[in-house]
């Protein structure tokens, strides 16, 4: 076979069998934020393409720096990093903060705002101040709970941020509260190779002890209320003891006077944002944090 023809066929095969990233689209910090009008609803979005979308005003602060999108029937808000400039080739890559809201912040696809209730303003201010120069990704669940389809769709959205908007694939940090804390755990268990750090709040079940080998190298920081009944401190302490016995990269903070709502105290921790900014999948962690192996 002619060498040129051979190379051409090789290129065609590579194109045909290359993995497809359906979520590819033009995400832009200049995209307008459109408020939902029931008498003039938006056109149905293309299912397998990120589409500019709408929101219903729910917050008492201005949320227009969080741009509105939808993908595979999942509405989400995205805030761009402070120093991100589209179309520039400055070599920068930005960390991605993925937040899973709790059951109470669910909404229809036209809501696309109530997921910003807890932490939305706090993290908006941190990005605007430059203390976290990264992406803020806030999806919204319609049913209140998170599942495998949500994680797979979010993975594709993250792929799009990485391939088209300088997102750093090695610095994806997960955070969530209550039911969203479970979402944090479960996304990490489904995509441990993508997770740079995970910070669940008020979320623990005994089953997580059965998967320690999956996440023991991943930096984790768990927040627990001392007066919480779900999860109870006893459950959390049992699982954390097993993680520590396996040498996991795990930190636990207990607020003795908190019930279930640990998140406001957690976000006030001085090391919260720095913890995420230090996280990088390319930084190896030795079990038990040991750095000297022979005397």
CSV table of C-alpha atoms in Angstrom, one decimal:
chain,number,residue,atom,x,y,z
A,1,UNK,CA,0.0,0.0,0.0
A,2,UNK,CA,1.2,3.5,-0.8
A,3,UNK,CA,2.7,5.1,2.4
A,4,UNK,CA,0.7,8.3,1.9
A,5,UNK,CA,-2.5,6.4,1.5
A,6,UNK,CA,-1.7,4.3,4.6
A,7,UNK,CA,-1.2,7.4,6.7
A,8,UNK,CA,-4.4,8.9,5.4
A,9,UNK,CA,-6.4,5.7,6.4
A,10,UNK,CA,-4.8,5.8,9.8
A,11,UNK,CA,-5.9,9.4,10.4
A,12,UNK,CA,-9.5,8.5,9.3
A,13,UNK,CA,-9.6,5.6,11.7
A,14,UNK,CA,-8.3,7.7,14.5
A,15,UNK,CA,-11.0,10.3,13.9
A,16,UNK,CA,-13.8,7.7,13.7
A,17,UNK,CA,-12.8,5.9,16.9
A,18,UNK,CA,-11.7,8.9,19.0
A,19,UNK,CA,-13.9,9.4,22.1
A,20,UNK,CA,-16.6,11.9,21.5
A,21,UNK,CA,-17.1,14.8,24.0
A,22,UNK,CA,-20.8,15.6,23.4
A,23,UNK,CA,-20.8,18.5,25.8
A,24,UNK,CA,-18.5,20.6,23.6
A,25,UNK,CA,-19.9,24.1,23.1
A,26,UNK,CA,-18.9,27.8,23.3
A,27,UNK,CA,-18.9,28.7,27.0
A,28,UNK,CA,-18.2,32.3,27.4
A,29,UNK,CA,-18.0,34.7,30.5
A,30,UNK,CA,-19.8,37.3,28.3
A,31,UNK,CA,-22.9,35.1,27.9
A,32,UNK,CA,-26.0,37.0,29.0
A,33,UNK,CA,-28.1,35.7,31.9
A,34,UNK,CA,-31.8,35.5,30.8
A,35,UNK,CA,-34.6,35.4,33.3
A,36,UNK,CA,-37.3,32.8,32.6
A,37,UNK,CA,-40.6,34.1,31.3
A,38,UNK,CA,-43.4,31.5,31.4
A,39,UNK,CA,-45.3,33.4,28.6
A,40,UNK,CA,-42.2,33.2,26.4
A,41,UNK,CA,-40.2,30.1,27.4
A,42,UNK,CA,-36.9,29.3,25.7
A,43,UNK,CA,-36.7,26.9,22.8
A,44,UNK,CA,-36.0,23.3,23.7
A,45,UNK,CA,-32.3,22.8,24.0
A,46,UNK,CA,-30.3,20.3,22.0
A,47,UNK,CA,-30.0,17.3,24.4
A,48,UNK,CA,-26.3,16.5,23.8
A,49,UNK,CA,-25.0,20.0,23.6
A,50,UNK,CA,-24.4,22.6,26.3
A,51,UNK,CA,-26.9,25.3,25.5
A,52,UNK,CA,-27.3,28.8,26.9
A,53,UNK,CA,-30.3,28.7,29.3
A,54,UNK,CA,-32.4,30.6,31.7
A,55,UNK,CA,-32.9,31.1,35.4
A,56,UNK,CA,-35.7,32.2,37.8
A,57,UNK,CA,-34.6,34.9,40.3
A,58,UNK,CA,-34.5,33.3,43.7
A,59,UNK,CA,-31.5,35.0,45.5
A,60,UNK,CA,-31.4,38.4,47.2
A,61,UNK,CA,-28.0,39.1,45.7
A,62,UNK,CA,-26.9,39.6,42.1
A,63,UNK,CA,-26.1,36.2,40.5
A,64,UNK,CA,-25.5,37.3,36.9
A,65,UNK,CA,-21.8,36.4,37.1
A,66,UNK,CA,-23.0,32.8,37.2
A,67,UNK,CA,-23.8,32.0,33.6
A,68,UNK,CA,-26.8,29.8,32.8
A,69,UNK,CA,-26.6,26.6,30.8
A,70,UNK,CA,-28.3,23.3,30.4
A,71,UNK,CA,-27.0,19.9,29.3
A,72,UNK,CA,-28.9,16.6,28.9
A,73,UNK,CA,-31.8,18.1,30.8
A,74,UNK,CA,-29.5,19.2,33.7
A,75,UNK,CA,-29.5,23.0,34.3
A,76,UNK,CA,-26.4,24.4,35.8
A,77,UNK,CA,-24.6,27.7,36.6
A,78,UNK,CA,-21.0,28.4,35.8
A,79,UNK,CA,-18.8,31.2,37.1
A,80,UNK,CA,-15.6,31.8,35.2
A,81,UNK,CA,-12.2,32.6,36.9
A,82,UNK,CA,-11.4,36.2,37.5
A,83,UNK,CA,-8.3,36.2,35.2
A,84,UNK,CA,-9.8,34.0,32.4
A,85,UNK,CA,-9.8,35.7,29.0
A,86,UNK,CA,-11.3,33.7,26.1
A,87,UNK,CA,-9.1,33.1,23.1
A,88,UNK,CA,-5.8,33.9,24.8
A,89,UNK,CA,-2.9,31.5,24.7
A,90,UNK,CA,-1.3,32.4,28.0
A,91,UNK,CA,-0.7,28.8,29.2
A,92,UNK,CA,-2.9,29.2,32.2
A,93,UNK,CA,-5.1,26.4,33.5
A,94,UNK,CA,-7.7,26.9,36.2
A,95,UNK,CA,-9.0,24.6,39.0
A,96,UNK,CA,-12.6,23.6,38.9
A,97,UNK,CA,-14.9,23.7,42.0
A,98,UNK,CA,-17.9,21.4,41.6
A,99,UNK,CA,-20.6,21.9,44.2
A,100,UNK,CA,-23.5,19.5,45.0
A,101,UNK,CA,-26.5,21.2,46.7
A,102,UNK,CA,-28.7,19.5,49.3
A,103,UNK,CA,-32.2,18.0,48.8
A,104,UNK,CA,-33.9,21.3,49.7
A,105,UNK,CA,-32.3,23.2,46.8
A,106,UNK,CA,-33.8,21.1,44.0
A,107,UNK,CA,-35.6,22.9,41.2
A,108,UNK,CA,-37.2,22.6,37.8
A,109,UNK,CA,-35.0,23.1,34.7
A,110,UNK,CA,-36.3,26.7,34.7
A,111,UNK,CA,-35.2,27.4,38.3
A,112,UNK,CA,-31.5,27.1,37.8
A,113,UNK,CA,-30.8,29.4,40.8
A,114,UNK,CA,-31.8,27.9,44.1
A,115,UNK,CA,-28.6,25.7,44.0
A,116,UNK,CA,-26.8,29.0,44.8
A,117,UNK,CA,-28.6,29.4,48.1
A,118,UNK,CA,-25.8,28.0,50.3
A,119,UNK,CA,-22.3,29.2,49.4
A,120,UNK,CA,-23.1,30.8,46.1
A,121,UNK,CA,-22.4,34.3,47.3
A,122,UNK,CA,-19.4,33.3,49.5
A,123,UNK,CA,-17.6,31.6,46.6
A,124,UNK,CA,-18.6,34.3,44.1
A,125,UNK,CA,-16.9,36.8,46.4
A,126,UNK,CA,-13.8,34.7,46.7
A,127,UNK,CA,-13.5,34.4,42.9
A,128,UNK,CA,-14.1,38.1,42.5
A,129,UNK,CA,-11.4,38.9,45.2
A,130,UNK,CA,-8.9,36.5,43.5
A,131,UNK,CA,-8.6,34.2,46.5
A,132,UNK,CA,-9.9,31.3,44.4
A,133,UNK,CA,-9.1,32.0,40.8
A,134,UNK,CA,-11.0,29.1,39.3
A,135,UNK,CA,-14.3,27.8,38.0
A,136,UNK,CA,-17.4,27.5,40.1
A,137,UNK,CA,-19.8,24.8,38.7
A,138,UNK,CA,-23.2,24.6,40.3
A,139,UNK,CA,-25.5,22.0,38.8
A,140,UNK,CA,-29.2,21.6,40.0
A,141,UNK,CA,-31.0,18.4,40.6
A,142,UNK,CA,-34.6,18.3,39.7
A,143,UNK,CA,-35.4,15.5,42.2
A,144,UNK,CA,-33.1,16.7,45.0
A,145,UNK,CA,-30.9,13.6,44.9
A,146,UNK,CA,-27.8,12.8,42.8
A,147,UNK,CA,-27.2,9.6,40.8
A,148,UNK,CA,-24.9,8.0,38.2
A,149,UNK,CA,-26.4,9.8,35.2
A,150,UNK,CA,-25.8,13.1,36.9
A,151,UNK,CA,-22.1,12.2,37.5
A,152,UNK,CA,-21.6,11.1,34.0
A,153,UNK,CA,-23.2,14.2,32.5
A,154,UNK,CA,-21.2,16.4,34.8
A,155,UNK,CA,-18.0,14.6,33.8
A,156,UNK,CA,-18.8,15.6,30.2
A,157,UNK,CA,-19.4,19.2,31.2
A,158,UNK,CA,-16.1,19.2,33.0
A,159,UNK,CA,-14.5,17.7,29.8
A,160,UNK,CA,-15.8,20.7,27.9
A,161,UNK,CA,-14.5,23.2,30.4
A,162,UNK,CA,-11.1,21.5,30.1
A,163,UNK,CA,-10.9,21.3,26.4
A,164,UNK,CA,-12.4,24.7,25.5
A,165,UNK,CA,-11.9,27.0,28.5
A,166,UNK,CA,-8.6,26.1,30.1
A,167,UNK,CA,-10.0,24.1,32.9
A,168,UNK,CA,-7.3,22.0,34.7
A,169,UNK,CA,-8.1,18.3,34.5
A,170,UNK,CA,-5.8,17.7,37.4
A,171,UNK,CA,-7.5,20.1,39.8
A,172,UNK,CA,-11.1,19.1,40.1
A,173,UNK,CA,-12.3,19.7,43.7
A,174,UNK,CA,-15.7,18.4,45.0
A,175,UNK,CA,-17.8,19.9,47.7
A,176,UNK,CA,-21.3,19.3,48.8
A,177,UNK,CA,-23.7,19.5,51.8
A,178,UNK,CA,-26.0,16.9,53.2
A,179,UNK,CA,-27.5,15.0,50.2
A,180,UNK,CA,-24.9,16.8,48.1
A,181,UNK,CA,-22.3,15.5,50.5
A,182,UNK,CA,-23.3,12.0,49.5
A,183,UNK,CA,-23.1,13.3,45.9
A,184,UNK,CA,-19.5,14.4,46.6
A,185,UNK,CA,-18.6,10.9,47.9
A,186,UNK,CA,-20.4,9.1,45.1
A,187,UNK,CA,-18.9,11.2,42.3
A,188,UNK,CA,-15.5,10.6,43.7
A,189,UNK,CA,-16.1,6.8,43.9
A,190,UNK,CA,-17.4,6.8,40.3
A,191,UNK,CA,-14.5,9.0,39.0
A,192,UNK,CA,-11.6,8.7,41.4
A,193,UNK,CA,-9.2,9.3,38.6
A,194,UNK,CA,-10.7,12.7,38.0
A,195,UNK,CA,-11.0,13.9,41.6
A,196,UNK,CA,-8.1,16.0,43.0
A,197,UNK,CA,-9.9,16.6,46.4
A,198,UNK,CA,-13.2,16.0,48.0
A,199,UNK,CA,-14.8,18.0,50.9
A,200,UNK,CA,-18.1,16.5,51.9
A,201,UNK,CA,-20.2,18.2,54.6
A,202,UNK,CA,-22.6,16.3,56.9
A,203,UNK,CA,-22.4,13.2,54.9
A,204,UNK,CA,-21.2,9.7,55.9
A,205,UNK,CA,-22.5,6.1,55.7
A,206,UNK,CA,-20.9,2.9,56.9
A,207,UNK,CA,-20.6,1.6,53.3
A,208,UNK,CA,-17.9,4.1,52.5
A,209,UNK,CA,-15.6,2.0,54.6
A,210,UNK,CA,-15.9,-0.7,52.0
A,211,UNK,CA,-14.3,1.5,49.3
A,212,UNK,CA,-11.2,2.9,51.2
A,213,UNK,CA,-8.8,1.6,48.6
A,214,UNK,CA,-10.5,3.7,45.9
A,215,UNK,CA,-10.0,7.0,47.7
A,216,UNK,CA,-7.2,6.6,50.3
A,217,UNK,CA,-4.8,8.5,48.2
A,218,UNK,CA,-7.2,11.4,47.5
A,219,UNK,CA,-7.1,14.5,49.8
A,220,UNK,CA,-10.4,14.5,51.8
A,221,UNK,CA,-11.7,16.8,54.4
A,222,UNK,CA,-15.0,15.9,56.1
A,223,UNK,CA,-17.1,18.2,58.3
A,224,UNK,CA,-19.3,16.8,61.0
A,225,UNK,CA,-21.8,18.3,63.4
A,226,UNK,CA,-21.4,17.1,67.0
A,227,UNK,CA,-25.2,17.3,67.5
A,228,UNK,CA,-26.1,15.8,64.2
A,229,UNK,CA,-28.2,12.6,64.0
A,230,UNK,CA,-27.7,11.9,60.3
A,231,UNK,CA,-24.9,11.2,60.1
A,232,UNK,CA,-24.3,10.6,63.8
A,233,UNK,CA,-20.8,11.4,65.1
A,234,UNK,CA,-20.5,7.7,66.1
A,235,UNK,CA,-21.0,6.6,62.5
A,236,UNK,CA,-18.5,9.1,61.1
A,237,UNK,CA,-15.9,8.3,63.8
A,238,UNK,CA,-16.2,4.5,63.0
A,239,UNK,CA,-15.5,5.0,59.3
A,240,UNK,CA,-12.8,7.6,59.8
A,241,UNK,CA,-10.9,5.3,62.1
A,242,UNK,CA,-10.9,2.7,59.4
A,243,UNK,CA,-9.7,5.2,56.8
A,244,UNK,CA,-6.9,6.4,59.1
A,245,UNK,CA,-5.9,2.8,59.8
A,246,UNK,CA,-5.5,2.3,56.0
A,247,UNK,CA,-3.2,5.3,55.9
A,248,UNK,CA,-5.7,7.5,54.0
A,249,UNK,CA,-5.2,11.2,53.2
A,250,UNK,CA,-8.1,12.2,55.4
A,251,UNK,CA,-9.0,15.1,57.7
A,252,UNK,CA,-12.0,15.3,60.0
A,253,UNK,CA,-13.3,18.5,61.6
A,254,UNK,CA,-16.1,18.2,64.2
A,255,UNK,CA,-18.1,21.3,65.3
A,256,UNK,CA,-19.4,20.2,68.8
A,257,UNK,CA,-22.3,22.7,68.8
A,258,UNK,CA,-23.5,22.2,65.2
A,259,UNK,CA,-26.4,20.1,64.2
A,260,UNK,CA,-26.6,19.1,60.5
A,261,UNK,CA,-25.8,22.5,59.1
A,262,UNK,CA,-22.0,22.5,59.2
A,263,UNK,CA,-21.4,24.2,55.9
A,264,UNK,CA,-21.3,27.8,57.0
A,265,UNK,CA,-18.6,27.0,59.6
A,266,UNK,CA,-16.8,24.8,57.1
A,267,UNK,CA,-16.5,27.6,54.5
A,268,UNK,CA,-15.1,29.9,57.3
A,269,UNK,CA,-12.2,27.6,57.8
A,270,UNK,CA,-9.1,29.6,56.8
A,271,UNK,CA,-7.6,26.6,55.0
A,272,UNK,CA,-10.7,25.7,53.0
A,273,UNK,CA,-9.8,27.4,49.7
A,274,UNK,CA,-6.0,26.8,50.2
A,275,UNK,CA,-6.7,23.1,50.8
A,276,UNK,CA,-8.4,22.9,47.4
A,277,UNK,CA,-5.8,25.0,45.7
A,278,UNK,CA,-3.0,22.7,46.9
A,279,UNK,CA,-4.8,19.6,45.6
A,280,UNK,CA,-3.5,18.2,42.4
A,281,UNK,CA,-3.8,14.7,41.0
A,282,UNK,CA,-0.1,14.8,39.9
A,283,UNK,CA,1.0,15.2,43.5
A,284,UNK,CA,1.5,11.6,44.9
A,285,UNK,CA,0.5,10.9,48.5
A,286,UNK,CA,2.4,8.3,50.5
A,287,UNK,CA,0.2,6.2,52.8
A,288,UNK,CA,0.1,7.5,56.4
A,289,UNK,CA,1.8,10.7,55.1
A,290,UNK,CA,5.2,9.0,55.5
A,291,UNK,CA,8.0,10.8,53.8
A,292,UNK,CA,10.9,8.8,55.2
A,293,UNK,CA,11.0,5.1,54.6
A,294,UNK,CA,14.4,4.1,55.9
A,295,UNK,CA,16.2,5.6,58.9
